[in-house]
Coordinates of C-alpha atoms and ligand atoms in Angstrom, one line a residue:
M16 CA 91.0 124.2 94.0
D17 CA 89.6 123.7 97.5
K18 CA 91.9 123.7 100.5
I19 CA 91.2 122.8 104.1
R20 CA 92.3 125.3 106.8
V21 CA 92.7 124.0 110.3
V22 CA 93.7 125.9 113.4
G23 CA 94.9 123.5 116.1
G24 CA 94.3 123.5 119.8
N25 CA 90.6 122.6 120.4
P26 CA 89.8 119.3 122.1
L27 CA 87.0 117.6 120.2
A28 CA 83.8 116.8 122.0
G29 CA 80.4 115.5 121.0
R30 CA 78.9 112.9 118.7
V31 CA 79.7 112.0 115.1
E32 CA 77.8 109.8 112.7
I33 CA 79.8 107.5 110.4
S34 CA 78.9 107.1 106.7
G35 CA 78.8 103.9 104.7
A36 CA 82.0 102.3 103.7
K37 CA 83.4 103.5 100.4
N38 CA 85.4 100.3 100.0
A39 CA 82.3 98.2 100.4
A40 CA 80.1 100.4 98.2
L41 CA 82.5 100.3 95.3
P42 CA 82.5 96.5 94.8
A43 CA 78.7 96.5 95.5
M44 CA 78.2 99.0 92.6
A45 CA 80.4 96.8 90.3
A46 CA 78.4 93.7 91.3
S47 CA 75.3 95.3 89.8
L48 CA 76.8 94.4 86.4
L49 CA 76.1 90.8 87.2
T50 CA 72.4 91.0 86.7
A51 CA 69.9 92.8 84.4
D52 CA 67.7 93.4 87.5
T53 CA 67.7 96.4 89.8
I54 CA 70.1 96.5 92.7
Q55 CA 69.2 99.0 95.4
L56 CA 71.9 99.9 97.9
E57 CA 71.5 101.9 101.1
N58 CA 74.1 103.7 103.2
V59 CA 76.3 104.5 100.2
P60 CA 78.6 107.4 101.1
Y61 CA 78.2 110.4 98.8
V62 CA 81.9 110.7 98.0
R63 CA 83.9 111.3 94.8
D64 CA 84.9 107.7 94.2
I65 CA 81.2 106.7 94.3
L66 CA 80.3 109.3 91.7
T67 CA 83.2 108.1 89.5
S68 CA 81.9 104.6 89.8
R69 CA 78.4 105.9 88.9
K70 CA 79.9 107.5 85.8
L71 CA 81.7 104.3 84.8
L72 CA 78.5 102.3 85.1
Q73 CA 76.5 104.9 83.1
E74 CA 79.2 105.0 80.3
M75 CA 78.7 101.3 80.0
G76 CA 75.0 101.8 79.5
A77 CA 73.7 101.0 83.0
E78 CA 71.1 103.1 84.7
A79 CA 72.9 104.4 87.8
E80 CA 71.4 106.9 90.3
V81 CA 73.2 107.9 93.5
R82 CA 71.4 110.1 96.0
D83 CA 73.0 112.1 98.8
D84 CA 70.6 110.3 101.2
G85 CA 72.7 107.2 100.7
T86 CA 70.5 105.3 98.2
A87 CA 71.9 104.0 95.0
I88 CA 69.7 102.5 92.3
L89 CA 71.5 100.5 89.7
K90 CA 70.3 98.6 86.7
A91 CA 72.6 97.0 84.2
A92 CA 69.9 95.8 81.7
D93 CA 71.3 97.3 78.6
I94 CA 75.1 97.3 78.7
H95 CA 76.6 98.4 75.3
S96 CA 80.2 98.9 76.4
R97 CA 82.3 96.5 78.3
E98 CA 85.1 98.9 78.8
A99 CA 86.6 100.9 81.7
P100 CA 88.5 103.7 80.1
Y101 CA 91.9 105.0 81.3
E102 CA 90.4 108.5 82.0
L103 CA 88.2 106.9 84.8
V104 CA 90.6 104.2 86.0
K105 CA 93.4 106.7 86.5
T106 CA 91.3 108.7 89.0
M107 CA 90.0 105.6 90.7
R108 CA 91.9 102.4 90.8
A109 CA 88.9 100.5 92.2
A110 CA 87.5 100.6 88.6
I111 CA 89.4 97.4 88.1
L112 CA 86.4 95.9 90.1
V113 CA 84.3 95.8 86.9
L114 CA 86.6 93.2 85.3
G115 CA 85.3 90.2 87.2
P116 CA 81.6 91.0 86.7
L117 CA 82.0 91.9 83.0
V118 CA 83.9 88.7 82.2
G119 CA 81.5 86.6 84.4
R120 CA 78.3 87.9 82.7
F121 CA 79.3 89.1 79.2
K122 CA 82.4 86.9 78.7
K123 CA 84.4 90.0 77.6
A124 CA 86.0 93.1 79.1
R125 CA 88.4 95.8 78.3
V126 CA 89.7 97.5 81.4
S127 CA 92.5 100.0 81.6
L128 CA 95.5 98.9 83.8
P129 CA 95.6 101.2 86.8
G130 CA 99.4 101.6 86.9
G131 CA 101.1 102.8 90.1
C132 CA 99.9 105.5 92.5
A133 CA 101.1 107.5 95.4
I134 CA 101.2 104.5 97.8
G135 CA 102.9 101.9 95.6
A136 CA 103.1 99.9 92.4
R137 CA 99.7 98.2 93.0
P138 CA 99.8 95.4 90.4
V139 CA 96.7 93.4 89.4
N140 CA 98.5 90.2 88.4
L141 CA 96.5 88.1 90.9
H142 CA 93.2 89.3 89.5
L143 CA 94.3 88.2 86.0
M144 CA 95.9 84.9 87.2
G145 CA 92.6 84.0 88.9
L146 CA 90.5 84.8 85.8
E147 CA 92.9 82.8 83.6
Q148 CA 92.6 79.8 85.9
M149 CA 88.8 80.1 85.5
G150 CA 89.2 79.9 81.7
A151 CA 89.5 83.5 80.6
K152 CA 92.3 84.7 78.3
C153 CA 93.8 88.0 79.5
E154 CA 96.1 90.1 77.4
V155 CA 97.6 93.5 78.0
V156 CA 97.2 95.6 74.9
H157 CA 97.9 99.4 74.7
G158 CA 97.7 99.7 78.5
Y159 CA 94.4 97.8 78.7
V160 CA 93.6 94.3 80.0
E161 CA 91.6 92.6 77.3
A162 CA 89.8 89.6 78.8
S163 CA 87.6 87.1 77.0
T164 CA 86.3 83.6 77.6
E165 CA 84.0 81.0 76.0
G166 CA 82.6 80.6 79.5
L167 CA 84.2 80.7 83.0
H168 CA 84.6 77.4 84.9
G169 CA 85.2 76.8 88.6
A170 CA 88.9 76.5 89.8
R171 CA 90.9 76.3 92.9
I172 CA 92.8 79.6 93.1
L173 CA 95.6 80.3 95.6
M174 CA 96.6 83.9 95.9
D175 CA 100.1 84.2 97.2
T176 CA 99.4 87.7 98.6
V177 CA 96.2 88.7 100.3
T178 CA 94.4 91.1 98.0
V179 CA 91.1 92.8 98.8
T180 CA 89.9 93.9 95.4
G181 CA 91.5 90.7 93.8
T182 CA 89.4 88.5 96.1
E183 CA 86.3 90.6 95.3
N184 CA 86.9 90.5 91.6
L185 CA 87.3 86.7 91.5
M186 CA 84.4 86.1 93.9
M187 CA 82.1 88.1 91.6
A188 CA 83.4 86.4 88.4
A189 CA 82.9 82.9 90.1
T190 CA 79.3 83.5 90.9
L191 CA 78.3 82.9 87.3
A192 CA 81.0 80.3 86.5
D193 CA 80.3 76.7 85.8
G194 CA 81.0 74.7 88.9
E195 CA 82.8 75.4 92.1
T196 CA 85.6 78.0 92.7
V197 CA 87.7 77.9 95.8
L198 CA 89.6 81.1 96.7
D199 CA 92.6 80.2 99.0
N200 CA 94.4 82.9 101.0
A201 CA 91.4 85.1 100.3
A202 CA 91.1 88.5 102.0
C203 CA 88.8 88.4 105.0
E204 CA 88.2 92.2 105.3
P205 CA 84.6 93.1 106.3
E206 CA 84.2 94.7 102.9
V207 CA 84.7 91.3 101.3
S208 CA 82.0 89.8 103.6
D209 CA 79.7 92.7 102.8
L210 CA 80.0 92.0 99.1
A211 CA 79.4 88.3 99.7
G212 CA 76.3 89.2 101.6
L213 CA 75.0 91.3 98.7
L214 CA 75.9 88.5 96.2
R215 CA 74.0 86.0 98.3
G216 CA 71.0 88.3 98.2
M217 CA 71.3 88.3 94.4
G218 CA 71.1 84.4 94.5
A219 CA 74.8 83.5 94.6
Q220 CA 76.1 80.5 96.5
I221 CA 79.0 81.6 98.6
E222 CA 80.5 80.2 101.8
G223 CA 83.5 81.0 103.9
D224 CA 83.7 84.7 103.4
G225 CA 85.4 86.3 106.4
S226 CA 87.9 83.4 106.5
R227 CA 90.9 82.7 104.3
T228 CA 89.0 80.1 102.1
I229 CA 85.9 81.2 100.2
R230 CA 83.9 78.7 98.2
I231 CA 81.6 79.8 95.4
Q232 CA 79.2 77.5 93.6
G233 CA 78.4 79.1 90.3
V234 CA 74.7 79.7 89.4
R235 CA 73.1 80.3 86.0
E236 CA 71.9 83.8 86.7
L237 CA 71.6 86.4 89.5
R238 CA 68.7 88.6 90.4
G239 CA 68.1 92.0 91.9
C240 CA 68.0 92.8 95.6
R241 CA 68.3 95.5 98.3
H242 CA 71.4 95.7 100.4
R243 CA 72.7 98.0 103.2
I244 CA 76.4 98.8 103.0
I245 CA 78.4 98.4 106.3
P246 CA 79.7 101.5 108.1
D247 CA 83.1 102.8 107.1
R248 CA 85.6 101.4 109.6
V249 CA 88.4 103.7 108.4
E250 CA 86.2 106.8 108.9
A251 CA 85.3 105.6 112.4
G252 CA 88.9 104.9 113.1
T253 CA 90.0 108.4 111.9
F254 CA 87.5 110.0 114.3
A255 CA 88.8 107.7 117.1
V256 CA 92.3 109.0 116.5
A257 CA 90.9 112.6 116.3
A258 CA 89.5 112.2 119.8
A259 CA 92.7 110.7 121.1
I260 CA 95.1 113.2 119.6
T261 CA 93.1 116.2 120.8
R262 CA 92.5 114.7 124.2
G263 CA 88.8 115.0 123.4
D264 CA 85.7 113.0 124.2
V265 CA 83.9 111.8 121.1
E266 CA 81.0 109.4 120.7
I267 CA 81.2 107.7 117.3
V268 CA 77.8 106.4 116.2
N269 CA 76.5 104.3 113.4
C270 CA 79.7 102.3 113.3
C271 CA 80.7 98.7 113.8
P272 CA 83.3 98.6 116.6
Q273 CA 83.7 94.9 115.9
H274 CA 85.5 95.8 112.6
L275 CA 87.9 98.0 114.5
T276 CA 89.2 95.6 117.1
A277 CA 92.9 96.0 116.1
V278 CA 92.7 99.8 115.9
L279 CA 90.9 100.2 119.2
T280 CA 93.2 97.8 121.0
Q281 CA 96.2 99.8 119.7
L282 CA 94.6 103.1 120.7
A283 CA 93.8 101.7 124.2
Q284 CA 97.5 100.9 124.5
T285 CA 98.4 104.5 123.8
G286 CA 96.3 105.5 126.8
A287 CA 93.0 106.4 125.2
E288 CA 89.9 105.3 127.2
I289 CA 87.5 103.4 125.0
S290 CA 84.1 102.1 125.6
V291 CA 82.2 100.0 123.0
E292 CA 78.6 99.4 122.3
P293 CA 77.3 97.2 119.5
N294 CA 76.9 100.1 117.0
S295 CA 78.8 102.9 118.6
L296 CA 81.9 103.7 120.6
R297 CA 83.3 106.4 122.8
V298 CA 86.9 107.6 122.8
R299 CA 88.3 109.8 125.5
G300 CA 91.8 111.0 124.9
K301 CA 94.2 111.1 127.8
D302 CA 97.5 112.7 128.7
P303 CA 100.1 111.5 128.1
I304 CA 99.7 109.7 124.8
V305 CA 101.8 106.6 125.2
S306 CA 104.1 105.8 122.3
K307 CA 103.4 102.3 121.0
S308 CA 104.9 100.6 117.9
M309 CA 102.6 99.2 115.3
T310 CA 102.7 97.0 112.2
T311 CA 100.1 96.9 109.4
H312 CA 98.8 93.6 108.2
P313 CA 95.7 92.4 106.4
Y314 CA 92.5 92.2 108.4
P315 CA 91.9 91.4 111.2
A316 CA 95.2 93.1 112.1
F317 CA 95.9 96.8 112.1
P318 CA 94.9 98.2 108.6
T319 CA 97.2 100.1 106.3
D320 CA 94.4 102.6 105.7
M321 CA 94.8 103.7 109.4
Q322 CA 98.6 103.9 109.4
A323 CA 98.9 107.6 108.4
Q324 CA 96.4 108.6 111.0
Y325 CA 98.2 106.6 113.7
M326 CA 101.4 108.2 112.7
A327 CA 99.9 111.6 113.4
L328 CA 99.0 110.4 116.9
M329 CA 102.5 109.0 117.5
T330 CA 104.0 112.4 116.8
Q331 CA 102.4 113.4 120.1
G332 CA 103.5 110.3 122.0
D333 CA 105.6 110.4 125.2
G334 CA 108.5 108.4 123.7
S335 CA 109.4 106.6 120.4
A336 CA 107.4 104.3 118.2
V337 CA 108.3 102.2 115.2
I338 CA 105.6 102.1 112.5
T339 CA 106.0 99.2 110.0
E340 CA 104.0 99.2 106.8
T341 CA 103.9 95.8 105.3
I342 CA 101.1 96.2 102.7
F343 CA 102.2 99.0 100.4
E344 CA 105.9 99.8 99.7
N345 CA 105.5 103.6 99.5
R346 CA 102.9 104.7 102.0
F347 CA 104.9 107.2 104.1
M348 CA 104.5 110.3 102.0
H349 CA 102.5 112.0 104.8
A350 CA 105.6 111.6 107.1
L351 CA 107.5 114.1 105.0
E352 CA 104.7 116.7 105.4
M353 CA 104.5 116.0 109.1
I354 CA 108.2 116.6 109.4
R355 CA 107.6 120.0 107.9
M356 CA 105.1 120.6 110.7
G357 CA 107.8 119.8 113.2
A358 CA 107.5 116.1 113.7
D359 CA 110.6 113.9 114.3
I360 CA 110.2 111.0 111.9
T361 CA 113.0 108.9 110.3
I362 CA 112.0 106.6 107.5
D363 CA 114.0 103.5 106.7
G364 CA 112.4 101.4 104.0
R365 CA 109.1 100.2 105.3
Q366 CA 109.7 101.4 108.8
A367 CA 109.3 104.8 110.3
L368 CA 110.7 105.8 113.7
V369 CA 108.5 108.4 115.2
K370 CA 109.9 110.3 118.2
G371 CA 107.1 112.0 120.2
R372 CA 107.0 115.0 122.4
K373 CA 107.5 117.4 119.5
P374 CA 105.1 120.3 119.3
L375 CA 103.7 120.7 115.8
T376 CA 103.3 124.1 114.1
G377 CA 100.9 124.8 111.3
A378 CA 102.2 124.8 107.7
K379 CA 101.0 124.5 104.1
V380 CA 101.0 120.8 103.4
L381 CA 100.3 118.6 100.4
A382 CA 98.3 115.5 100.6
S383 CA 99.4 112.6 98.3
D384 CA 96.5 110.2 98.9
L385 CA 93.2 109.8 100.7
R386 CA 94.4 108.6 104.1
A387 CA 97.5 110.9 104.0
S388 CA 95.1 113.9 103.7
A389 CA 93.2 112.8 106.8
S390 CA 96.4 112.3 108.8
L391 CA 97.5 115.9 107.9
I392 CA 94.2 117.2 109.2
L393 CA 94.7 115.2 112.4
A394 CA 98.2 116.7 112.8
G395 CA 96.7 120.2 112.1
L396 CA 94.2 119.7 114.9
V397 CA 97.0 119.8 117.5
A398 CA 99.4 122.1 115.6
K399 CA 100.0 125.6 116.8
G400 CA 98.5 128.1 114.3
E401 CA 97.1 127.5 110.8
T402 CA 97.6 124.3 108.7
W403 CA 96.5 124.5 105.1
V404 CA 95.9 121.1 103.5
D405 CA 96.1 121.3 99.7
R406 CA 94.8 118.9 97.0
V407 CA 91.6 118.2 98.9
Y408 CA 90.3 116.2 96.1
H409 CA 92.1 113.2 97.6
L410 CA 90.1 113.7 100.8
D411 CA 86.8 114.1 98.9
R412 CA 87.4 110.7 97.2
G413 CA 86.6 108.9 100.4
Y414 CA 85.5 111.1 103.3
C415 CA 82.0 112.6 103.4
R416 CA 82.5 116.3 104.4
I417 CA 85.0 115.4 107.1
E418 CA 85.6 119.2 107.8
D419 CA 81.9 119.6 108.6
K420 CA 81.9 116.6 110.9
L421 CA 85.0 117.8 112.7
A422 CA 83.7 121.4 113.0
R423 CA 80.6 120.1 114.7
L424 CA 82.9 118.4 117.3
G425 CA 84.4 121.8 118.0
A426 CA 87.4 121.8 115.6
N427 CA 88.5 125.1 114.1
I428 CA 88.4 123.9 110.5
E429 CA 86.9 125.1 107.2
R430 CA 87.0 124.5 103.5
V431 CA 88.3 127.4 101.5
S432 CA 87.4 127.5 97.8
Ligands
EPU10 N1 98.9 92.9 95.1 C1 99.6 92.1 94.2 N2 99.0 91.6 93.1 C2 97.6 91.9 92.9 C3 96.9 92.6 93.8 C4 97.5 93.1 94.9 O1 100.8 91.9 94.4 O2 97.1 91.4 91.8 C5 99.5 93.4 96.3 C6 99.6 94.9 96.4 O3 100.6 95.4 95.6 C7 99.7 95.2 97.8 C8 98.9 94.0 98.5 O4 98.8 93.1 97.4 O5 101.0 95.1 98.2 C9 97.5 94.4 99.0 O6 96.8 95.1 98.0 P1 95.2 94.9 97.8 O7 95.0 94.3 96.4 O8 94.6 94.3 98.9 O9 94.7 96.4 97.7 P2 93.5 96.9 96.8 O10 92.5 95.9 96.8 O11 94.0 97.6 95.6 C10 92.1 97.8 98.9 C11 91.5 99.1 99.3 C12 92.6 100.0 99.7 C13 93.4 99.4 100.9 C14 93.9 98.0 100.5 C15 94.5 97.2 101.6 C16 89.5 99.3 97.9 C17 88.8 99.9 96.8 N3 90.7 99.7 98.2 O12 93.0 98.1 97.8 O13 92.0 101.2 100.2 O14 94.5 100.2 101.3 O15 92.8 97.2 100.0 O16 93.7 97.0 102.6 O17 89.0 98.4 98.6 C18 91.9 103.5 100.6 O18 90.7 103.4 100.9 O19 92.5 104.6 100.9 C19 92.6 102.5 100.0 C20 93.8 102.6 99.4

């Protein structure tokens, strides 16, 4: 199994290109199930979750090609299976995203329940509640959600928690429902708006995406289209922290700084110098790194997907910072590994007290999820000696050759098979 070896100490400098957003490409691929026509996507990141999604579509009978130049060509003309099997869902929870499109177009779906994972329980009750309000019957049998309907109808659905994939699933299902669906307390993440843009290109009638209320007027059928996936804001944010933590100077191009307002504002408060252009940004790390507390919230606030990386930065702060995680109940596993590298972190429920000014030393560390893996690499970039990050498959789920991109910026990092 591959490992990443990092030797800390080099300030990063240069320019890095950001890939397309995994969390926008995954719902876009699922949306291809809503039509028999061809959907062509551009700027799709060539990462493990995308290949898993390709496999899932292919097993259902779709034609699905994903190229490493960022193009994906998808055609769901001949779907013979309406099932997402456990074997695929357990490696990629986002497979739940096929539920809405399958019920919407084929009136039937059987999708394995994802179960918990390294960051929390991650229920899908709101996905099911919404589909039921639209006229589907959802039952859990042998670990699978079995959903069926005579035909979905519009409904007013209030989600009591903001859920990204829940909003996406219901938005996709509603595009082919009879009448108007209103999603209240919807997620307004850029990935939701990107999906809405794709669906509109397919002929759907959607308004209000990007706000807490989304209105979808159902149509009889959708058609093919071409769509470009937005840049990955979490990858861009990860490189911004990499620049700050190494006191480097990095230009991050092909990104959308507008989607990173909360992250960049927070980084600026820690002393980093940030300049922003429409499609790029430059981060210059400064000494000292100022310790600043932070709380995660749904977009547009600071994202949970950047919490681990920010924690790595705070281990090098000049004082103490409290990091509060409000989205997932168990997303501090990286802290335990950072402590093994010499960090001073105390966890109390959903809060972590990070005391800075602690020199880190390289160690063998285990990543428990995608963003945790990235945060351990960031810690390794400033640790004395070698850090070995194990279970790199987590990293490969969502980052496109991060070690190559970091090496080009001057990091001493390699993948060891
Ligand atoms: N929740 C419920 N019921 C539901 C659905 C969600 O209670 O039916 C709760 C969850 O337990 C959690 C909160 O709602 O406490 C938010 O979860 P959400 O549903 O928004 O998460 P998700 O849609 O499963 C997506 C991203 C995650 C990201 C979260 C939060 C994709 C494919 N995944 O997950 O990305 O952390 O939103 O922003 O879009 C990652 O990329 O590393 C990653 C984990």
